[in-house]
C-alpha positions as protocol buffer text, in pm:
chain_id: "A"
residue {
  index: 1
  type: MET
  ca { x: -7265 y: -16389 z: -13652 }
}
residue {
  index: 2
  type: MET
  ca { x: -7067 y: -16556 z: -13373 }
}
residue {
  index: 3
  type: LYS
  ca { x: -7294 y: -16863 z: -13385 }
}
residue {
  index: 4
  type: LEU
  ca { x: -7238 y: -16893 z: -13759 }
}
residue {
  index: 5
  type: PHE
  ca { x: -6860 y: -16867 z: -13706 }
}
residue {
  index: 6
  type: ARG
  ca { x: -6868 y: -17144 z: -13444 }
}
residue {
  index: 7
  type: LYS
  ca { x: -7070 y: -17368 z: -13672 }
}
residue {
  index: 8
  type: MET
  ca { x: -6819 y: -17311 z: -13952 }
}
residue {
  index: 9
  type: LEU
  ca { x: -6531 y: -17403 z: -13718 }
}
residue {
  index: 10
  type: LYS
  ca { x: -6705 y: -17722 z: -13611 }
}
residue {
  index: 11
  type: LEU
  ca { x: -6764 y: -17813 z: -13975 }
}
residue {
  index: 12
  type: ILE
  ca { x: -6397 y: -17752 z: -14063 }
}
residue {
  index: 13
  type: PHE
  ca { x: -6279 y: -17966 z: -13768 }
}
residue {
  index: 14
  type: PHE
  ca { x: -6521 y: -18242 z: -13868 }
}
residue {
  index: 15
  type: VAL
  ca { x: -6396 y: -18246 z: -14229 }
}
residue {
  index: 16
  type: LEU
  ca { x: -6029 y: -18243 z: -14121 }
}
residue {
  index: 17
  type: ASN
  ca { x: -6089 y: -18538 z: -13890 }
}
residue {
  index: 18
  type: LYS
  ca { x: -6258 y: -18730 z: -14170 }
}
residue {
  index: 19
  type: LEU
  ca { x: -5958 y: -18659 z: -14391 }
}
residue {
  index: 20
  type: GLY
  ca { x: -5734 y: -18816 z: -14129 }
}
residue {
  index: 21
  type: PHE
  ca { x: -5564 y: -18507 z: -13988 }
}
residue {
  index: 22
  type: MET
  ca { x: -5474 y: -18482 z: -13621 }
}
residue {
  index: 23
  type: ILE
  ca { x: -5641 y: -18183 z: -13456 }
}
residue {
  index: 24
  type: MET
  ca { x: -5378 y: -18055 z: -13216 }
}
residue {
  index: 25
  type: PRO
  ca { x: -5476 y: -17946 z: -12868 }
}
residue {
  index: 26
  type: VAL
  ca { x: -5443 y: -17576 z: -12784 }
}
residue {
  index: 27
  type: ARG
  ca { x: -5112 y: -17631 z: -12608 }
}
residue {
  index: 28
  type: ASN
  ca { x: -4961 y: -17766 z: -12934 }
}
residue {
  index: 29
  type: ILE
  ca { x: -4713 y: -18048 z: -12983 }
}
residue {
  index: 30
  type: SER
  ca { x: -4378 y: -17981 z: -13142 }
}
residue {
  index: 31
  type: CYS
  ca { x: -4172 y: -18241 z: -13325 }
}
residue {
  index: 32
  type: LEU
  ca { x: -3794 y: -18261 z: -13354 }
}
residue {
  index: 33
  type: GLU
  ca { x: -3664 y: -18532 z: -13588 }
}
residue {
  index: 34
  type: VAL
  ca { x: -3365 y: -18721 z: -13448 }
}
residue {
  index: 35
  type: SER
  ca { x: -3336 y: -18978 z: -13728 }
}
residue {
  index: 36
  type: LYS
  ca { x: -3558 y: -19150 z: -13985 }
}
residue {
  index: 37
  type: ASN
  ca { x: -3683 y: -19377 z: -13707 }
}
residue {
  index: 38
  type: MET
  ca { x: -3690 y: -19140 z: -13408 }
}
residue {
  index: 39
  type: SER
  ca { x: -3851 y: -18807 z: -13320 }
}
residue {
  index: 40
  type: ILE
  ca { x: -3891 y: -18607 z: -13000 }
}
residue {
  index: 41
  type: LEU
  ca { x: -4239 y: -18475 z: -12925 }
}
residue {
  index: 42
  type: SER
  ca { x: -4279 y: -18207 z: -12661 }
}
residue {
  index: 43
  type: HIS
  ca { x: -4515 y: -17944 z: -12523 }
}
residue {
  index: 44
  type: GLU
  ca { x: -4316 y: -17648 z: -12652 }
}
residue {
  index: 45
  type: LYS
  ca { x: -4098 y: -17597 z: -12955 }
}
residue {
  index: 46
  type: LYS
  ca { x: -3737 y: -17672 z: -12867 }
}
residue {
  index: 47
  type: ASN
  ca { x: -3482 y: -17415 z: -12974 }
}
residue {
  index: 48
  type: THR
  ca { x: -3226 y: -17687 z: -13017 }
}
residue {
  index: 49
  type: SER
  ca { x: -3074 y: -17903 z: -13288 }
}
residue {
  index: 50
  type: VAL
  ca { x: -2950 y: -18261 z: -13310 }
}
residue {
  index: 51
  type: THR
  ca { x: -2605 y: -18364 z: -13427 }
}
residue {
  index: 52
  type: ASP
  ca { x: -2522 y: -18735 z: -13432 }
}
residue {
  index: 53
  type: PHE
  ca { x: -2809 y: -18805 z: -13184 }
}
residue {
  index: 54
  type: LYS
  ca { x: -2686 y: -18542 z: -12935 }
}
residue {
  index: 55
  type: LEU
  ca { x: -2901 y: -18239 z: -12855 }
}
residue {
  index: 56
  type: ASP
  ca { x: -2706 y: -17914 z: -12839 }
}
residue {
  index: 57
  type: GLN
  ca { x: -2895 y: -17807 z: -12524 }
}
residue {
  index: 58
  type: LEU
  ca { x: -2945 y: -17990 z: -12195 }
}
residue {
  index: 59
  type: GLN
  ca { x: -3293 y: -18139 z: -12148 }
}
residue {
  index: 60
  type: GLU
  ca { x: -3416 y: -18192 z: -11793 }
}
residue {
  index: 61
  type: ASN
  ca { x: -3771 y: -18312 z: -11855 }
}
residue {
  index: 62
  type: PRO
  ca { x: -3865 y: -18672 z: -11787 }
}
residue {
  index: 63
  type: LEU
  ca { x: -3872 y: -18872 z: -12110 }
}
residue {
  index: 64
  type: VAL
  ca { x: -4101 y: -19147 z: -12238 }
}
residue {
  index: 65
  type: ILE
  ca { x: -3948 y: -19394 z: -12484 }
}
residue {
  index: 66
  type: LEU
  ca { x: -4247 y: -19480 z: -12701 }
}
residue {
  index: 67
  type: LEU
  ca { x: -4178 y: -19797 z: -12904 }
}
residue {
  index: 68
  type: ALA
  ca { x: -4457 y: -19794 z: -13160 }
}
residue {
  index: 69
  type: TRP
  ca { x: -4626 y: -20087 z: -13332 }
}
residue {
  index: 70
  type: MET
  ca { x: -4550 y: -20179 z: -13692 }
}
residue {
  index: 71
  type: MET
  ca { x: -4663 y: -19917 z: -13946 }
}
residue {
  index: 72
  type: ALA
  ca { x: -4802 y: -19689 z: -13674 }
}
residue {
  index: 73
  type: SER
  ca { x: -4915 y: -19357 z: -13821 }
}
residue {
  index: 74
  type: LYS
  ca { x: -4803 y: -19023 z: -13676 }
}
residue {
  index: 75
  type: LYS
  ca { x: -5166 y: -18938 z: -13609 }
}
residue {
  index: 76
  type: HIS
  ca { x: -5207 y: -19239 z: -13380 }
}
residue {
  index: 77
  type: THR
  ca { x: -4873 y: -19210 z: -13199 }
}
residue {
  index: 78
  type: LEU
  ca { x: -4948 y: -18843 z: -13131 }
}
residue {
  index: 79
  type: LYS
  ca { x: -5259 y: -18944 z: -12938 }
}
residue {
  index: 80
  type: TYR
  ca { x: -5054 y: -19163 z: -12703 }
}
residue {
  index: 81
  type: ALA
  ca { x: -4774 y: -18908 z: -12678 }
}
residue {
  index: 82
  type: ASP
  ca { x: -5028 y: -18642 z: -12580 }
}
residue {
  index: 83
  type: ILE
  ca { x: -5122 y: -18840 z: -12266 }
}
residue {
  index: 84
  type: TRP
  ca { x: -4761 y: -18817 z: -12146 }
}
residue {
  index: 85
  type: ILE
  ca { x: -4700 y: -18461 z: -12264 }
}
residue {
  index: 86
  type: GLN
  ca { x: -4994 y: -18347 z: -12050 }
}
residue {
  index: 87
  type: LYS
  ca { x: -4805 y: -18496 z: -11755 }
}
residue {
  index: 88
  type: GLY
  ca { x: -4491 y: -18294 z: -11831 }
}
residue {
  index: 89
  type: PHE
  ca { x: -4294 y: -18558 z: -12023 }
}
residue {
  index: 90
  type: ASP
  ca { x: -4116 y: -18530 z: -12354 }
}
residue {
  index: 91
  type: VAL
  ca { x: -4170 y: -18833 z: -12578 }
}
residue {
  index: 92
  type: LEU
  ca { x: -3914 y: -19011 z: -12794 }
}
residue {
  index: 93
  type: THR
  ca { x: -4117 y: -19196 z: -13058 }
}
residue {
  index: 94
  type: ILE
  ca { x: -3951 y: -19489 z: -13235 }
}
residue {
  index: 95
  type: ASN
  ca { x: -4084 y: -19667 z: -13543 }
}
residue {
  index: 96
  type: VAL
  ca { x: -3942 y: -19952 z: -13750 }
}
residue {
  index: 97
  type: ASN
  ca { x: -4058 y: -20062 z: -14094 }
}
residue {
  index: 98
  type: PRO
  ca { x: -4125 y: -20420 z: -14212 }
}
residue {
  index: 99
  type: TRP
  ca { x: -3788 y: -20444 z: -14394 }
}
residue {
  index: 100
  type: GLN
  ca { x: -3599 y: -20347 z: -14077 }
}
residue {
  index: 101
  type: PHE
  ca { x: -3796 y: -20607 z: -13886 }
}
residue {
  index: 102
  type: LEU
  ca { x: -3739 y: -20889 z: -14135 }
}
residue {
  index: 103
  type: TRP
  ca { x: -3362 y: -20824 z: -14153 }
}
residue {
  index: 104
  type: PRO
  ca { x: -3268 y: -20734 z: -13794 }
}
residue {
  index: 105
  type: VAL
  ca { x: -2888 y: -20729 z: -13836 }
}
residue {
  index: 106
  type: LYS
  ca { x: -2913 y: -20436 z: -14075 }
}
residue {
  index: 107
  type: GLY
  ca { x: -3250 y: -20316 z: -13952 }
}
residue {
  index: 108
  type: THR
  ca { x: -3383 y: -20328 z: -13596 }
}
residue {
  index: 109
  type: GLN
  ca { x: -3041 y: -20385 z: -13438 }
}
residue {
  index: 110
  type: VAL
  ca { x: -2917 y: -20063 z: -13601 }
}
residue {
  index: 111
  type: VAL
  ca { x: -3222 y: -19880 z: -13463 }
}
residue {
  index: 112
  type: ALA
  ca { x: -3158 y: -20036 z: -13119 }
}
residue {
  index: 113
  type: ALA
  ca { x: -2800 y: -19905 z: -13129 }
}
residue {
  index: 114
  type: ASP
  ca { x: -2932 y: -19560 z: -13222 }
}
residue {
  index: 115
  type: ILE
  ca { x: -3170 y: -19564 z: -12923 }
}
residue {
  index: 116
  type: LEU
  ca { x: -2881 y: -19642 z: -12690 }
}
residue {
  index: 117
  type: LYS
  ca { x: -2667 y: -19374 z: -12852 }
}
residue {
  index: 118
  type: PHE
  ca { x: -2937 y: -19113 z: -12799 }
}
residue {
  index: 119
  type: LEU
  ca { x: -2996 y: -19208 z: -12435 }
}
residue {
  index: 120
  type: GLU
  ca { x: -2623 y: -19227 z: -12367 }
}
residue {
  index: 121
  type: GLN
  ca { x: -2549 y: -18886 z: -12516 }
}
residue {
  index: 122
  type: ASN
  ca { x: -2844 y: -18706 z: -12355 }
}
residue {
  index: 123
  type: LYS
  ca { x: -2799 y: -18808 z: -11992 }
}
residue {
  index: 124
  type: THR
  ca { x: -2996 y: -18513 z: -11853 }
}
residue {
  index: 125
  type: TYR
  ca { x: -3313 y: -18666 z: -11995 }
}
residue {
  index: 126
  type: SER
  ca { x: -3422 y: -18827 z: -11670 }
}
residue {
  index: 127
  type: PRO
  ca { x: -3615 y: -19011 z: -11540 }
}
residue {
  index: 128
  type: LEU
  ca { x: -3714 y: -19244 z: -11823 }
}
residue {
  index: 129
  type: MET
  ca { x: -4040 y: -19431 z: -11886 }
}
residue {
  index: 130
  type: LEU
  ca { x: -4096 y: -19709 z: -12139 }
}
residue {
  index: 131
  type: HIS
  ca { x: -4423 y: -19738 z: -12332 }
}
residue {
  index: 132
  type: GLY
  ca { x: -4407 y: -20020 z: -12586 }
}
residue {
  index: 133
  type: PHE
  ca { x: -4663 y: -20162 z: -12825 }
}
residue {
  index: 134
  type: SER
  ca { x: -4677 y: -20500 z: -13000 }
}
residue {
  index: 135
  type: VAL
  ca { x: -4338 y: -20561 z: -13172 }
}
residue {
  index: 136
  type: GLY
  ca { x: -4200 y: -20270 z: -12968 }
}
residue {
  index: 137
  type: GLY
  ca { x: -4132 y: -20535 z: -12704 }
}
residue {
  index: 138
  type: TYR
  ca { x: -3912 y: -20718 z: -12952 }
}
residue {
  index: 139
  type: LEU
  ca { x: -3726 y: -20395 z: -13037 }
}
residue {
  index: 140
  type: TRP
  ca { x: -3663 y: -20324 z: -12668 }
}
residue {
  index: 141
  type: GLY
  ca { x: -3534 y: -20680 z: -12633 }
}
residue {
  index: 142
  type: GLU
  ca { x: -3278 y: -20597 z: -12903 }
}
residue {
  index: 143
  type: VAL
  ca { x: -3181 y: -20286 z: -12704 }
}
residue {
  index: 144
  type: MET
  ca { x: -3125 y: -20497 z: -12392 }
}
residue {
  index: 145
  type: VAL
  ca { x: -2920 y: -20754 z: -12585 }
}
residue {
  index: 146
  type: GLN
  ca { x: -2677 y: -20474 z: -12672 }
}
residue {
  index: 147
  type: MET
  ca { x: -2684 y: -20340 z: -12316 }
}
residue {
  index: 148
  type: ALA
  ca { x: -2595 y: -20684 z: -12179 }
}
residue {
  index: 149
  type: HIS
  ca { x: -2268 y: -20683 z: -12376 }
}
residue {
  index: 150
  type: ASN
  ca { x: -2144 y: -20374 z: -12189 }
}
residue {
  index: 151
  type: MET
  ca { x: -2330 y: -20323 z: -11861 }
}
residue {
  index: 152
  type: ASP
  ca { x: -2071 y: -20082 z: -11719 }
}
residue {
  index: 153
  type: ARG
  ca { x: -2133 y: -19850 z: -12009 }
}
residue {
  index: 154
  type: TYR
  ca { x: -2514 y: -19867 z: -12010 }
}
residue {
  index: 155
  type: GLN
  ca { x: -2601 y: -19911 z: -11642 }
}
residue {
  index: 156
  type: HIS
  ca { x: -2681 y: -19541 z: -11609 }
}
residue {
  index: 157
  type: ILE
  ca { x: -2962 y: -19584 z: -11864 }
}
residue {
  index: 158
  type: LEU
  ca { x: -3119 y: -19869 z: -11665 }
}
residue {
  index: 159
  type: ASP
  ca { x: -3084 y: -19662 z: -11347 }
}
residue {
  index: 160
  type: ARG
  ca { x: -3287 y: -19380 z: -11503 }
}
residue {
  index: 161
  type: ILE
  ca { x: -3584 y: -19604 z: -11596 }
}
residue {
  index: 162
  type: VAL
  ca { x: -3856 y: -19573 z: -11331 }
}
residue {
  index: 163
  type: GLY
  ca { x: -4149 y: -19749 z: -11500 }
}
residue {
  index: 164
  type: GLN
  ca { x: -4256 y: -19950 z: -11804 }
}
residue {
  index: 165
  type: VAL
  ca { x: -4588 y: -19993 z: -11985 }
}
residue {
  index: 166
  type: TRP
  ca { x: -4647 y: -20275 z: -12234 }
}
residue {
  index: 167
  type: ASP
  ca { x: -4953 y: -20253 z: -12456 }
}
residue {
  index: 168
  type: SER
  ca { x: -5040 y: -20570 z: -12655 }
}
residue {
  index: 169
  type: ALA
  ca { x: -4684 y: -20703 z: -12632 }
}
residue {
  index: 170
  type: ALA
  ca { x: -4639 y: -20967 z: -12904 }
}
residue {
  index: 171
  type: ASP
  ca { x: -4414 y: -21268 z: -12853 }
}
residue {
  index: 172
  type: VAL
  ca { x: -4181 y: -21399 z: -13126 }
}
residue {
  index: 173
  type: THR
  ca { x: -4411 y: -21700 z: -13172 }
}
residue {
  index: 174
  type: GLU
  ca { x: -4691 y: -21467 z: -13286 }
}
residue {
  index: 175
  type: ILE
  ca { x: -4505 y: -21227 z: -13514 }
}
residue {
  index: 176
  type: HIS
  ca { x: -4627 y: -21398 z: -13831 }
}
residue {
  index: 177
  type: LYS
  ca { x: -4979 y: -21310 z: -13712 }
}
residue {
  index: 178
  type: GLY
  ca { x: -4905 y: -20954 z: -13600 }
}
residue {
  index: 179
  type: VAL
  ca { x: -4699 y: -20806 z: -13881 }
}
residue {
  index: 180
  type: PRO
  ca { x: -4917 y: -20894 z: -14187 }
}
residue {
  index: 181
  type: PRO
  ca { x: -5236 y: -20713 z: -14075 }
}
residue {
  index: 182
  type: ALA
  ca { x: -5025 y: -20412 z: -13976 }
}
residue {
  index: 183
  type: VAL
  ca { x: -4873 y: -20396 z: -14324 }
}
residue {
  index: 184
  type: PHE
  ca { x: -5198 y: -20477 z: -14509 }
}
residue {
  index: 185
  type: PRO
  ca { x: -5480 y: -20368 z: -14276 }
}
residue {
  index: 186
  type: LYS
  ca { x: -5740 y: -20355 z: -14557 }
}
residue {
  index: 187
  type: ASN
  ca { x: -5624 y: -20644 z: -14777 }
}
residue {
  index: 188
  type: LYS
  ca { x: -5678 y: -20985 z: -14617 }
}
residue {
  index: 189
  type: MET
  ca { x: -5543 y: -21173 z: -14918 }
}
residue {
  index: 190
  type: MET
  ca { x: -5211 y: -20985 z: -14911 }
}
residue {
  index: 191
  type: ALA
  ca { x: -5196 y: -21020 z: -14531 }
}
residue {
  index: 192
  type: ARG
  ca { x: -5237 y: -21398 z: -14558 }
}
residue {
  index: 193
  type: ALA
  ca { x: -4968 y: -21414 z: -14825 }
}
residue {
  index: 194
  type: LEU
  ca { x: -4727 y: -21212 z: -14608 }
}
residue {
  index: 195
  type: GLY
  ca { x: -4807 y: -21436 z: -14310 }
}
residue {
  index: 196
  type: LYS
  ca { x: -4712 y: -21743 z: -14512 }
}
residue {
  index: 197
  type: TYR
  ca { x: -4393 y: -21576 z: -14629 }
}
residue {
  index: 198
  type: MET
  ca { x: -4300 y: -21485 z: -14270 }
}
residue {
  index: 199
  type: LEU
  ca { x: -4332 y: -21849 z: -14164 }
}
residue {
  index: 200
  type: TYR
  ca { x: -4100 y: -21937 z: -14453 }
}
residue {
  index: 201
  type: HIS
  ca { x: -3868 y: -21652 z: -14350 }
}
residue {
  index: 202
  type: LEU
  ca { x: -3847 y: -21783 z: -13992 }
}
residue {
  index: 203
  type: LYS
  ca { x: -3760 y: -22134 z: -14110 }
}
residue {
  index: 204
  type: THR
  ca { x: -3513 y: -22029 z: -14380 }
}
residue {
  index: 205
  type: PHE
  ca { x: -3317 y: -21734 z: -14238 }
}
residue {
  index: 206
  type: ASP
  ca { x: -3211 y: -21852 z: -13895 }
}
residue {
  index: 207
  type: LYS
  ca { x: -2867 y: -21687 z: -13885 }
}
residue {
  index: 208
  type: VAL
  ca { x: -2978 y: -21344 z: -14000 }
}
residue {
  index: 209
  type: ALA
  ca { x: -3326 y: -21332 z: -13849 }
}
residue {
  index: 210
  type: THR
  ca { x: -3485 y: -21610 z: -13640 }
}
residue {
  index: 211
  type: ARG
  ca { x: -3211 y: -21657 z: -13381 }
}
residue {
  index: 212
  type: HIS
  ca { x: -3214 y: -21281 z: -13320 }
}
residue {
  index: 213
  type: TYR
  ca { x: -3590 y: -21285 z: -13260 }
}
residue {
  index: 214
  type: ILE
  ca { x: -3548 y: -21571 z: -13013 }
}
residue {
  index: 215
  type: ARG
  ca { x: -3259 y: -21400 z: -12830 }
}
residue {
  index: 216
  type: SER
  ca { x: -3458 y: -21078 z: -12803 }
}
residue {
  index: 217
  type: SER
  ca { x: -3758 y: -21271 z: -12668 }
}
residue {
  index: 218
  type: GLN
  ca { x: -3539 y: -21442 z: -12408 }
}
residue {
  index: 219
  type: MET
  ca { x: -3399 y: -21105 z: -12303 }
}
residue {
  index: 220
  type: PHE
  ca { x: -3748 y: -20957 z: -12276 }
}
residue {
  index: 221
  type: HIS
  ca { x: -3858 y: -21246 z: -12051 }
}
residue {
  index: 222
  type: THR
  ca { x: -3549 y: -21209 z: -11827 }
}
residue {
  index: 223
  type: THR
  ca { x: -3546 y: -20830 z: -11848 }
}
residue {
  index: 224
  type: LEU
  ca { x: -3265 y: -20603 z: -11731 }
}
residue {
  index: 225
  type: VAL
  ca { x: -3525 y: -20341 z: -11636 }
}
residue {
  index: 226
  type: HIS
  ca { x: -3652 y: -20400 z: -11283 }
}
residue {
  index: 227
  type: ALA
  ca { x: -3876 y: -20093 z: -11268 }
}
residue {
  index: 228
  type: PRO
  ca { x: -4249 y: -20142 z: -11197 }
}
residue {
  index: 229
  type: ALA
  ca { x: -4449 y: -20255 z: -11499 }
}
residue {
  index: 230
  type: LEU
  ca { x: -4802 y: -20222 z: -11633 }
}
residue {
  index: 231
  type: PHE
  ca { x: -4939 y: -20470 z: -11890 }
}
residue {
  index: 232
  type: LEU
  ca { x: -5238 y: -20366 z: -12101 }
}
residue {
  index: 233
  type: LEU
  ca { x: -5403 y: -20639 z: -12306 }
}
residue {
  index: 234
  type: SER
  ca { x: -5733 y: -20780 z: -12427 }
}
residue {
  index: 235
  type: LYS
  ca { x: -5914 y: -21110 z: -12396 }
}
residue {
  index: 236
  type: THR
  ca { x: -5984 y: -21106 z: -12770 }
}
residue {
  index: 237
  type: ASP
  ca { x: -5632 y: -21018 z: -12894 }
}
residue {
  index: 238
  type: THR
  ca { x: -5489 y: -21316 z: -13085 }
}
residue {
  index: 239
  type: ILE
  ca { x: -5151 y: -21146 z: -13142 }
}
residue {
  index: 240
  type: GLY
  ca { x: -5052 y: -21004 z: -12803 }
}
residue {
  index: 241
  type: THR
  ca { x: -5222 y: -21294 z: -12627 }
}
residue {
  index: 242
  type: GLU
  ca { x: -5306 y: -21315 z: -12259 }
}
residue {
  index: 243
  type: SER
  ca { x: -5112 y: -21643 z: -12226 }
}
residue {
  index: 244
  type: SER
  ca { x: -4786 y: -21507 z: -12371 }
}
residue {
  index: 245
  type: ASN
  ca { x: -4809 y: -21188 z: -12167 }
}
residue {
  index: 246
  type: ARG
  ca { x: -4886 y: -21386 z: -11853 }
}
residue {
  index: 247
  type: ARG
  ca { x: -4564 y: -21586 z: -11897 }
}
residue {
  index: 248
  type: VAL
  ca { x: -4371 y: -21260 z: -11900 }
}
residue {
  index: 249
  type: LYS
  ca { x: -4566 y: -21135 z: -11599 }
}
residue {
  index: 250
  type: ASP
  ca { x: -4492 y: -21453 z: -11402 }
}
residue {
  index: 251
  type: ASN
  ca { x: -4121 y: -21435 z: -11487 }
}
residue {
  index: 252
  type: TRP
  ca { x: -4093 y: -21073 z: -11385 }
}
residue {
  index: 253
  type: GLU
  ca { x: -4282 y: -21118 z: -11060 }
}
residue {
  index: 254
  type: SER
  ca { x: -4051 y: -21410 z: -10972 }
}
residue {
  index: 255
  type: MET
  ca { x: -3765 y: -21159 z: -11011 }
}
residue {
  index: 256
  type: GLY
  ca { x: -3932 y: -20920 z: -10767 }
}
residue {
  index: 257
  type: ILE
  ca { x: -4063 y: -20675 z: -11028 }
}
residue {
  index: 258
  type: PRO
  ca { x: -4400 y: -20519 z: -10932 }
}
residue {
  index: 259
  type: VAL
  ca { x: -4647 y: -20584 z: -11218 }
}
residue {
  index: 260
  type: ASP
  ca { x: -4989 y: -20424 z: -11268 }
}
residue {
  index: 261
  type: TRP
  ca { x: -5224 y: -20611 z: -11500 }
}
residue {
  index: 262
  type: LYS
  ca { x: -5522 y: -20477 z: -11695 }
}
residue {
  index: 263
  type: ILE
  ca { x: -5726 y: -20695 z: -11932 }
}
residue {
  index: 264
  type: PHE
  ca { x: -5984 y: -20521 z: -12150 }
}
residue {
  index: 265
  type: GLU
  ca { x: -6287 y: -20716 z: -12269 }
}
residue {
  index: 266
  type: LYS
  ca { x: -6310 y: -20680 z: -12646 }
}
residue {
  index: 267
  type: SER
  ca { x: -6048 y: -20439 z: -12780 }
}
residue {
  index: 268
  type: PRO
  ca { x: -5835 y: -20532 z: -13084 }
}
residue {
  index: 269
  type: HIS
  ca { x: -5457 y: -20553 z: -13096 }
}
residue {
  index: 270
  type: VAL
  ca { x: -5310 y: -20213 z: -12990 }
}
residue {
  index: 271
  type: GLY
  ca { x: -5669 y: -20084 z: -12992 }
}
residue {
  index: 272
  type: HIS
  ca { x: -5742 y: -20063 z: -12619 }
}
residue {
  index: 273
  type: PHE
  ca { x: -5707 y: -19684 z: -12602 }
}
residue {
  index: 274
  type: ARG
  ca { x: -5926 y: -19634 z: -12909 }
}
residue {
  index: 275
  type: LYS
  ca { x: -6207 y: -19850 z: -12764 }
}
residue {
  index: 276
  type: TYR
  ca { x: -6172 y: -19758 z: -12396 }
}
residue {
  index: 277
  type: PRO
  ca { x: -6006 y: -19410 z: -12392 }
}
residue {
  index: 278
  type: LYS
  ca { x: -6106 y: -19302 z: -12040 }
}
residue {
  index: 279
  type: GLU
  ca { x: -6032 y: -19637 z: -11881 }
}
residue {
  index: 280
  type: TYR
  ca { x: -5697 y: -19661 z: -12060 }
}
residue {
  index: 281
  type: THR
  ca { x: -5593 y: -19309 z: -11961 }
}
residue {
  index: 282
  type: ASN
  ca { x: -5703 y: -19358 z: -11600 }
}
residue {
  index: 283
  type: GLN
  ca { x: -5503 y: -19681 z: -11583 }
}
residue {
  index: 284
  type: LEU
  ca { x: -5188 y: -19501 z: -11704 }
}
residue {
  index: 285
  type: HIS
  ca { x: -5240 y: -19214 z: -11461 }
}
residue {
  index: 286
  type: SER
  ca { x: -5298 y: -19452 z: -11168 }
}
residue {
  index: 287
  type: PHE
  ca { x: -4982 y: -19643 z: -11258 }
}
residue {
  index: 288
  type: LEU
  ca { x: -4783 y: -19321 z: -11284 }
}
residue {
  index: 289
  type: ASP
  ca { x: -4906 y: -19217 z: -10938 }
}
residue {
  index: 290
  type: THR
  ca { x: -4742 y: -19527 z: -10788 }
}
residue {
  index: 291
  type: ILE
  ca { x: -4399 y: -19447 z: -10935 }
}
residue {
  index: 292
  type: ASP
  ca { x: -4126 y: -19247 z: -10764 }
}
residue {
  index: 293
  type: ILE
  ca { x: -4036 y: -19011 z: -11047 }
}
residue {
  index: 294
  type: SER
  ca { x: -3742 y: -18865 z: -10850 }
}
residue {
  index: 295
  type: LYS
  ca { x: -3577 y: -19209 z: -10833 }
}
residue {
  index: 296
  type: GLY
  ca { x: -3427 y: -19188 z: -11181 }
}
residue {
  index: 297
  type: LYS
  ca { x: -3266 y: -18851 z: -11110 }
}
residue {
  index: 298
  type: LEU
  ca { x: -3125 y: -18970 z: -10777 }
}
residue {
  index: 299
  type: LYS
  ca { x: -2975 y: -19284 z: -10932 }
}
residue {
  index: 300
  type: GLN
  ca { x: -2826 y: -19081 z: -11215 }
}
residue {
  index: 301
  type: LYS
  ca { x: -2663 y: -18845 z: -10964 }
}
residue {
  index: 302
  type: GLU
  ca { x: -2521 y: -19141 z: -10769 }
}
residue {
  index: 303
  type: SER
  ca { x: -2378 y: -19292 z: -11090 }
}
residue {
  index: 304
  type: GLU
  ca { x: -2211 y: -18963 z: -11184 }
}
residue {
  index: 305
  type: GLU
  ca { x: -2064 y: -18929 z: -10833 }
}
residue {
  index: 306
  type: ASN
  ca { x: -1923 y: -19282 z: -10853 }
}
residue {
  index: 307
  type: VAL
  ca { x: -1763 y: -19205 z: -11189 }
}
residue {
  index: 308
  type: ASN
  ca { x: -1606 y: -18890 z: -11045 }
}
residue {
  index: 309
  type: LYS
  ca { x: -1467 y: -19088 z: -10747 }
}
residue {
  index: 310
  type: ILE
  ca { x: -1306 y: -19337 z: -10985 }
}
residue {
  index: 311
  type: LYS
  ca { x: -1150 y: -19052 z: -11181 }
}
residue {
  index: 312
  type: VAL
  ca { x: -1009 y: -18895 z: -10863 }
}
residue {
  index: 313
  type: LYS
  ca { x: -853 y: -19228 z: -10757 }
}
residue {
  index: 314
  type: GLN
  ca { x: -691 y: -19263 z: -11097 }
}
């Protein structure tokens, strides 16, 4: 009887996987929606609520800011989040849609401001890790552009970041190649048409789009985040290319930023984990072992003490 029950369970799990459902691990993953673009994933259900990006309870877990690729499904982002949740992190997942990407002033720049607002209002989330995919590098560039306008206000966020992981980071010069297959993964004709439109979009809408992509790219190359970095890429990826990632790597190393570098042989764009799951996970774990997780908390405490000193003097 027990053998029959086990076989039935296996069959149910197999069918659910074929239908595209995510089979949760025993420990479970809870999800708290912060906005239409952001959610917090954690090991246990949080008895808390969000009002205007502020959690009503203090959160003292380390936090991963997971900047997903275009049109990333919840099923796929959960798999990456689970790696970090097993290590005791909460995960802030961030997604943007094609419209927000094409019209950054009313799209990605609004999302970037929301990211800063969340991190500013939930200071006890510390330390912070970045894990960005594809156009997630562009989105983080938009975040840093806004930080650069008011460093006194946002320095505490930079101080809390202890590490950064960039998977298949796509440069602005390759976005017309990266976005179309993400939007139309099974329709090559529509993907080609969107690619042609994006080239037209870049040439035509400089003031409301192209110059913002370029500024974000410049900010990504001259990053405000000096925490150790890990780049994950593939020799066969034509979107997050080795050459464009190497330029970033060289710039960062010239600034004194420690950079780890892993090139997979034949994985597709943002597909390294799917093709090489053990190697990918081991690489993340090894990178995490080299990071001083306590550093973010210490820097945050120093920043708060400095603020209190200023208040006393006043």
